[in-house]
Coordinates of C-alpha atoms and ligand atoms in Angstrom, one line a residue:
M222 CA 32.5 -167.4 11.2
S223 CA 33.7 -164.0 12.5
Y224 CA 37.4 -163.5 13.2
Y225 CA 36.6 -163.1 16.9
K226 CA 34.7 -166.4 17.0
S227 CA 37.8 -168.1 15.5
I228 CA 40.1 -166.8 18.2
R229 CA 37.6 -167.1 21.0
P230 CA 38.6 -170.6 22.0
Y231 CA 42.1 -169.4 22.8
I232 CA 40.8 -166.4 24.8
F233 CA 38.5 -168.8 26.7
K234 CA 41.5 -170.9 27.6
L235 CA 42.4 -168.0 29.9
D236 CA 40.7 -167.7 33.3
C237 CA 37.9 -165.1 33.0
E238 CA 39.7 -162.4 35.0
K239 CA 43.0 -162.9 33.1
A240 CA 41.0 -162.5 29.8
H241 CA 39.5 -159.3 31.3
T242 CA 42.9 -158.0 32.3
L243 CA 44.1 -158.7 28.7
A244 CA 41.1 -156.7 27.3
N245 CA 41.9 -153.9 29.7
I246 CA 45.6 -153.8 28.5
M247 CA 44.5 -153.8 24.8
C248 CA 42.2 -150.9 25.6
Q249 CA 45.1 -149.0 27.4
I250 CA 47.3 -149.5 24.3
A251 CA 44.5 -148.3 21.9
D252 CA 43.9 -145.3 24.2
F253 CA 47.6 -144.4 23.8
F254 CA 47.3 -144.2 20.0
P255 CA 44.6 -141.8 18.8
P256 CA 44.8 -143.2 15.2
I257 CA 43.7 -146.6 16.5
L258 CA 40.7 -145.1 18.3
S259 CA 39.7 -143.1 15.3
Y260 CA 40.0 -146.1 13.1
L261 CA 37.8 -148.1 15.4
S262 CA 35.3 -145.3 15.7
K263 CA 35.0 -145.1 12.0
K264 CA 34.7 -148.8 11.6
T265 CA 32.0 -149.3 14.2
E266 CA 30.0 -146.2 13.6
V267 CA 26.4 -146.8 12.4
E268 CA 25.4 -143.3 12.0
N269 CA 21.8 -142.9 11.3
K270 CA 19.2 -140.5 12.7
T271 CA 16.7 -143.4 13.0
L272 CA 18.8 -144.8 15.9
T273 CA 19.1 -141.5 17.9
Q274 CA 17.1 -140.5 20.9
N275 CA 17.0 -137.8 23.5
I276 CA 16.2 -139.4 26.8
D277 CA 15.9 -137.6 30.1
G278 CA 18.0 -134.8 28.7
M279 CA 20.8 -137.1 27.4
Q280 CA 21.6 -137.6 23.7
F281 CA 22.0 -141.3 22.6
H282 CA 23.3 -142.0 19.1
N283 CA 22.1 -145.6 19.3
P284 CA 20.3 -147.7 22.0
I285 CA 23.1 -150.0 22.9
G286 CA 25.0 -149.3 26.2
L287 CA 27.6 -151.1 28.1
A288 CA 26.2 -152.7 31.3
A289 CA 27.8 -152.1 34.7
G290 CA 30.7 -154.2 35.8
F291 CA 32.9 -154.3 32.7
D292 CA 34.7 -151.0 33.3
K293 CA 34.6 -151.0 37.1
N294 CA 37.4 -148.5 37.5
A295 CA 36.7 -146.2 34.5
T296 CA 40.0 -147.2 32.7
M297 CA 38.6 -148.0 29.3
I298 CA 36.2 -145.1 28.6
R299 CA 37.6 -143.9 25.2
P300 CA 38.2 -147.4 23.7
L301 CA 34.8 -148.6 24.7
C302 CA 33.2 -145.5 23.2
A303 CA 35.2 -146.2 20.0
L304 CA 33.6 -149.7 19.8
G305 CA 30.2 -148.0 19.2
F306 CA 28.4 -148.0 22.6
S307 CA 26.0 -145.1 23.0
H308 CA 26.6 -144.9 26.7
L309 CA 28.8 -146.5 29.3
E310 CA 27.8 -147.5 32.8
L311 CA 30.9 -147.4 34.9
G312 CA 31.4 -149.2 38.2
A313 CA 30.1 -150.4 40.5
V314 CA 31.9 -147.8 42.5
T315 CA 31.9 -147.9 46.3
P316 CA 33.0 -145.0 48.6
Q317 CA 36.2 -146.8 49.8
P318 CA 38.3 -149.0 47.6
Q319 CA 37.7 -152.8 48.1
S320 CA 39.2 -155.9 46.8
G321 CA 36.0 -157.9 46.3
N322 CA 35.6 -161.6 47.0
P323 CA 38.5 -164.1 46.9
K324 CA 39.4 -165.5 43.5
P325 CA 38.3 -167.5 41.5
R326 CA 35.1 -165.5 41.4
V327 CA 34.1 -165.5 37.7
W328 CA 33.3 -168.6 35.5
R329 CA 32.0 -169.2 32.0
H330 CA 29.2 -171.6 31.2
I331 CA 30.1 -171.8 27.6
Q332 CA 27.4 -174.1 26.3
E333 CA 24.8 -171.9 27.9
E334 CA 26.5 -168.6 26.8
S335 CA 26.5 -167.5 30.3
I336 CA 28.8 -166.1 32.9
Q337 CA 28.6 -166.6 36.7
N338 CA 30.2 -163.9 38.7
A339 CA 30.8 -163.3 42.4
M340 CA 33.1 -160.3 42.1
G341 CA 31.8 -158.4 45.1
F342 CA 32.3 -154.8 44.0
N343 CA 36.1 -154.9 43.6
N344 CA 37.0 -151.4 42.6
E345 CA 39.5 -148.6 43.4
G346 CA 37.0 -146.5 45.3
S347 CA 35.3 -143.2 44.7
L348 CA 38.2 -140.9 45.1
T349 CA 40.5 -142.6 42.6
I350 CA 37.7 -143.3 40.1
S351 CA 36.2 -139.8 40.2
K352 CA 39.7 -138.3 39.6
R353 CA 40.0 -140.5 36.5
V354 CA 36.6 -139.6 35.2
Q355 CA 37.3 -135.9 35.8
K356 CA 40.0 -136.0 33.1
L357 CA 37.4 -136.9 30.5
Y358 CA 34.1 -135.5 31.7
P359 CA 32.0 -134.2 30.0
F360 CA 32.4 -136.9 27.5
A361 CA 31.3 -137.6 23.9
I362 CA 28.6 -140.0 25.1
P363 CA 26.6 -140.3 28.4
L364 CA 28.5 -141.8 31.3
G365 CA 26.5 -143.4 34.0
I366 CA 27.9 -144.4 37.4
N367 CA 26.7 -147.6 39.0
I368 CA 26.9 -147.0 42.8
G369 CA 27.1 -149.6 45.6
K370 CA 27.8 -149.7 49.3
N371 CA 31.0 -151.0 50.8
K372 CA 30.8 -154.5 52.1
T373 CA 31.9 -153.4 55.6
T374 CA 29.2 -150.6 55.8
P375 CA 26.4 -151.9 58.1
E376 CA 23.0 -151.9 56.5
A377 CA 21.9 -149.1 58.9
D378 CA 24.6 -146.8 57.3
A379 CA 24.0 -147.8 53.7
L380 CA 22.2 -144.6 52.8
N381 CA 25.3 -142.5 53.7
D382 CA 27.4 -144.6 51.3
Y383 CA 25.0 -143.9 48.4
L384 CA 24.7 -140.2 49.3
K385 CA 28.5 -139.8 49.4
L386 CA 28.8 -141.4 45.9
A387 CA 26.1 -139.2 44.5
K388 CA 27.9 -136.1 45.8
D389 CA 31.3 -137.3 44.5
F390 CA 29.9 -137.9 41.0
A391 CA 27.3 -135.1 40.9
N392 CA 29.4 -133.1 38.4
L393 CA 31.2 -136.1 36.8
S394 CA 28.4 -138.2 35.4
N395 CA 25.3 -138.0 33.2
Y396 CA 23.2 -140.4 35.3
L397 CA 23.4 -142.6 38.4
S398 CA 22.4 -146.3 38.5
I399 CA 21.6 -147.4 42.0
N400 CA 22.8 -150.8 42.7
I401 CA 21.0 -152.6 45.5
S402 CA 20.5 -155.7 43.4
S403 CA 24.0 -157.3 43.3
P404 CA 23.9 -160.8 44.8
N405 CA 27.6 -160.6 45.7
T406 CA 27.5 -158.2 48.7
P407 CA 26.0 -159.8 51.8
N408 CA 22.4 -158.5 52.5
L409 CA 22.6 -155.9 49.7
R410 CA 19.4 -157.2 48.1
A411 CA 17.6 -156.8 51.4
L412 CA 17.7 -153.1 50.7
Q413 CA 15.3 -153.7 47.9
N414 CA 12.3 -152.8 50.1
K415 CA 9.8 -150.0 49.7
S416 CA 10.8 -147.9 52.7
F417 CA 14.5 -147.9 52.0
V418 CA 14.0 -147.2 48.3
K419 CA 11.7 -144.3 49.1
E420 CA 14.2 -142.8 51.6
L421 CA 17.1 -143.4 49.2
I422 CA 15.6 -141.8 46.2
V423 CA 14.2 -138.8 48.1
E424 CA 17.6 -138.1 49.7
L425 CA 19.6 -138.8 46.5
C426 CA 17.4 -136.3 44.6
K427 CA 18.4 -133.6 47.0
V428 CA 22.1 -134.0 46.1
Y429 CA 22.0 -135.2 42.5
Q430 CA 20.0 -133.3 40.0
K431 CA 20.5 -135.5 37.0
P432 CA 18.6 -138.8 36.1
I433 CA 18.7 -141.5 38.8
Y434 CA 17.8 -145.0 37.7
L435 CA 17.2 -147.9 40.0
K436 CA 18.7 -151.3 39.0
L437 CA 16.6 -154.3 40.1
A438 CA 17.3 -158.0 40.6
P439 CA 15.4 -160.5 38.4
D440 CA 14.7 -162.8 41.3
L441 CA 12.2 -160.7 43.1
P442 CA 8.5 -161.7 42.8
M443 CA 6.9 -159.6 40.0
Q444 CA 4.6 -157.9 42.5
D445 CA 7.7 -156.6 44.4
I446 CA 9.3 -155.5 41.2
L447 CA 6.2 -153.5 40.3
E448 CA 5.8 -152.0 43.8
L449 CA 9.5 -151.0 44.1
T450 CA 9.3 -149.4 40.6
D451 CA 6.3 -147.4 41.7
E452 CA 8.0 -146.3 44.9
A453 CA 11.2 -145.3 43.0
I454 CA 9.4 -143.4 40.2
N455 CA 6.9 -141.6 42.5
N456 CA 9.8 -140.3 44.6
G457 CA 11.9 -138.9 41.8
A458 CA 13.7 -141.7 40.0
K459 CA 13.7 -141.3 36.2
G460 CA 13.6 -144.9 35.4
I461 CA 14.5 -148.6 36.0
I462 CA 17.3 -150.7 34.8
A463 CA 16.2 -154.4 34.6
T464 CA 17.9 -156.6 35.4
N465 CA 21.0 -157.5 37.4
T466 CA 22.2 -161.2 37.4
T467 CA 20.1 -164.1 38.7
L468 CA 20.6 -166.6 41.5
D469 CA 18.5 -169.2 39.8
Y470 CA 21.0 -172.0 39.5
S471 CA 18.6 -174.3 37.9
L472 CA 19.4 -172.4 34.6
V473 CA 22.9 -174.1 34.2
P474 CA 23.8 -177.7 34.6
N475 CA 27.0 -177.2 36.7
P476 CA 26.6 -174.0 38.7
K477 CA 29.2 -172.8 41.2
E478 CA 27.9 -172.2 44.7
I479 CA 28.2 -168.4 44.6
G480 CA 27.6 -165.6 42.3
G481 CA 24.9 -164.4 39.8
L482 CA 24.3 -165.7 36.3
S483 CA 24.2 -163.5 33.3
G484 CA 23.9 -164.1 29.5
A485 CA 21.6 -166.3 27.5
V486 CA 20.1 -168.1 30.5
L487 CA 18.9 -164.8 31.9
K488 CA 17.2 -163.7 28.7
Q489 CA 13.7 -165.1 29.4
K490 CA 13.5 -163.7 32.9
S491 CA 14.7 -160.3 31.9
L492 CA 12.4 -160.2 28.9
E493 CA 9.3 -161.1 31.1
I494 CA 10.3 -158.3 33.5
T495 CA 10.8 -155.8 30.7
K496 CA 7.3 -156.6 29.4
E497 CA 5.7 -156.0 32.8
L498 CA 7.7 -152.9 33.5
G499 CA 7.1 -151.6 29.9
K500 CA 3.3 -151.6 30.6
I501 CA 3.5 -149.6 33.8
L502 CA 6.3 -147.2 32.7
K503 CA 5.1 -146.4 29.2
N504 CA 5.0 -142.6 28.7
K505 CA 5.9 -142.2 32.4
A506 CA 9.5 -143.1 33.0
T507 CA 12.5 -144.7 31.3
L508 CA 13.1 -148.4 31.0
I509 CA 16.6 -149.8 30.3
S510 CA 16.6 -153.5 29.6
V511 CA 19.6 -155.7 30.3
G512 CA 20.0 -159.4 30.5
G513 CA 20.7 -161.9 27.8
I514 CA 20.7 -159.5 24.9
F515 CA 22.9 -161.0 22.2
N516 CA 21.7 -159.7 18.8
A517 CA 19.5 -157.1 17.1
K518 CA 16.4 -159.4 17.4
D519 CA 16.8 -159.5 21.2
A520 CA 17.4 -155.8 21.4
Y521 CA 14.4 -155.0 19.1
E522 CA 12.1 -157.2 21.2
R523 CA 13.0 -155.3 24.4
I524 CA 12.4 -152.0 22.6
L525 CA 9.0 -153.0 21.3
Y526 CA 8.1 -154.0 24.8
G527 CA 9.0 -150.6 26.2
A528 CA 12.7 -150.3 26.7
S529 CA 14.2 -147.1 25.4
L530 CA 17.7 -148.4 25.8
V531 CA 19.3 -151.8 26.2
Q532 CA 22.6 -152.7 27.7
I533 CA 24.9 -155.7 27.2
Y534 CA 27.7 -157.3 29.1
T535 CA 27.9 -161.1 28.4
A536 CA 27.3 -160.7 24.7
F537 CA 30.4 -158.5 24.5
I538 CA 32.4 -161.5 25.9
Y539 CA 30.8 -164.2 23.7
E540 CA 30.2 -162.2 20.5
G541 CA 33.3 -160.0 20.6
P542 CA 34.3 -156.3 20.3
F543 CA 32.2 -155.5 17.2
V544 CA 28.9 -156.8 18.5
V545 CA 27.5 -153.3 19.0
Q546 CA 28.1 -152.4 15.4
T547 CA 26.4 -155.7 14.3
I548 CA 23.4 -155.1 16.5
N549 CA 23.0 -151.5 15.4
Q550 CA 23.3 -152.4 11.7
E551 CA 20.7 -155.1 11.9
L552 CA 18.5 -153.1 14.2
L553 CA 18.4 -150.3 11.7
S554 CA 17.1 -152.8 9.1
L555 CA 14.4 -154.1 11.5
L556 CA 13.2 -150.6 12.2
Q557 CA 13.1 -149.7 8.5
Q558 CA 11.3 -152.9 7.6
D559 CA 8.6 -152.0 10.2
G560 CA 8.4 -148.4 8.9
F561 CA 9.7 -146.7 12.0
D562 CA 11.4 -143.4 11.1
N563 CA 12.9 -143.2 14.6
I564 CA 13.6 -145.7 17.3
A565 CA 11.5 -143.7 19.8
L566 CA 8.4 -144.6 17.8
A567 CA 9.2 -148.3 18.3
V568 CA 9.6 -148.0 22.0
G569 CA 6.6 -149.8 23.5
A570 CA 4.9 -150.4 20.1
K571 CA 3.9 -153.9 21.1
L572 CA 2.3 -153.0 24.4
Ligands
FMN715 C1 31.6 -160.1 35.7 C2 30.4 -159.2 35.9 C3 30.4 -158.2 36.8 C4 29.3 -157.4 37.0 N1 29.4 -156.3 37.8 C5 28.3 -155.5 38.0 C6 28.3 -154.4 38.8 O1 29.4 -154.0 39.4 N2 27.2 -153.6 39.0 C7 26.0 -154.0 38.4 O2 25.0 -153.3 38.5 N3 25.9 -155.1 37.6 C8 27.0 -155.8 37.4 N4 26.9 -156.9 36.5 C9 25.6 -157.2 35.9 C10 25.5 -156.6 34.5 O3 25.6 -155.2 34.5 C11 24.2 -157.1 33.9 O4 23.1 -156.5 34.6 C12 24.0 -158.6 33.8 O5 25.3 -159.2 33.5 C13 23.0 -159.0 32.7 O6 23.4 -158.6 31.5 P1 24.1 -159.6 30.4 O7 23.2 -160.8 30.3 O8 24.1 -158.8 29.1 O9 25.4 -159.9 30.9 C14 28.1 -157.7 36.3 C15 28.1 -158.8 35.4 C16 29.2 -159.6 35.2 C17 29.1 -160.7 34.2

């Protein structure tokens, strides 16, 4: 049993948000002591050309990224990089600061290796967060910004929120991830319609010249997912991030009444969507798969079905801080076993 697994029961005695605050504090401490960061970087590094890729003009030293929502305020960039992630998706950031939904708003479903969250885009807002990112940007690894609208912004003005964020981060990020798929901002998912997606991407491309990825919800009918993907790509998006959390409460025995589910219970849904999107995006646009990825086998499966990159959130909580290293080491063996000299050759190999 790993060291983390042996202390996990004690961490899990803490309420989720308190545990997250503790992680944040540990990151701040590590950030203060460069030798800790360099020790961690050396320990977690799985340096091998087989894992490296250049995607949409960005260099990735492995395919495992941190999914949005863990570092909402961009306070943990250097420590998270030292844990081996190849890219970090920061946010969700909204134009104005907002406190999110009332607590409690995050719960663990431990048996199911799942998290249910109803955070509601709690973050310090674009001004504060962009100033913080400015101190580090350009950074050693690609930094994406997950952008969302403020809760109080009426649907009719949503576009302006996204445009403001794109402008604020135009010179402070390597890519944007458009979040219209969170279940925790009222009516946000209603923006997942073809006409809004078209207008949004067209307008965003005018103010943001780097890659724009659209992050989709797993609860849409497959036909809608495919049509929204077409609309996004045909109007300038470079790819799709699939998926956000699910509202399918049948997946856990004792669901709370609000919030989206992530982790192992999302795996099947996210995999199915990856397979379908892999087919239509192959050689055309980038697919980033997220949802229920816990180990190298899970990550490899997504890659074989067309994902160039994968992201994790819940596995980081359940498997611990060294999960990226473990996944990368095992992924390297899987790629070598199958005779792939570079991971890019494995992308979509099963399609
Ligand atoms: C506590 C929590 C907060 C999240 N916040 C965001 C967010 O702000 N923006 C976003 O796009 N996704 C957010 N997500 C969704 C994750 O980025 C990811 O899409 C989802 O959790 C599925 O991946 P996983 O199964 O590896 O956790 C959040 C997830 C969790 C558990």
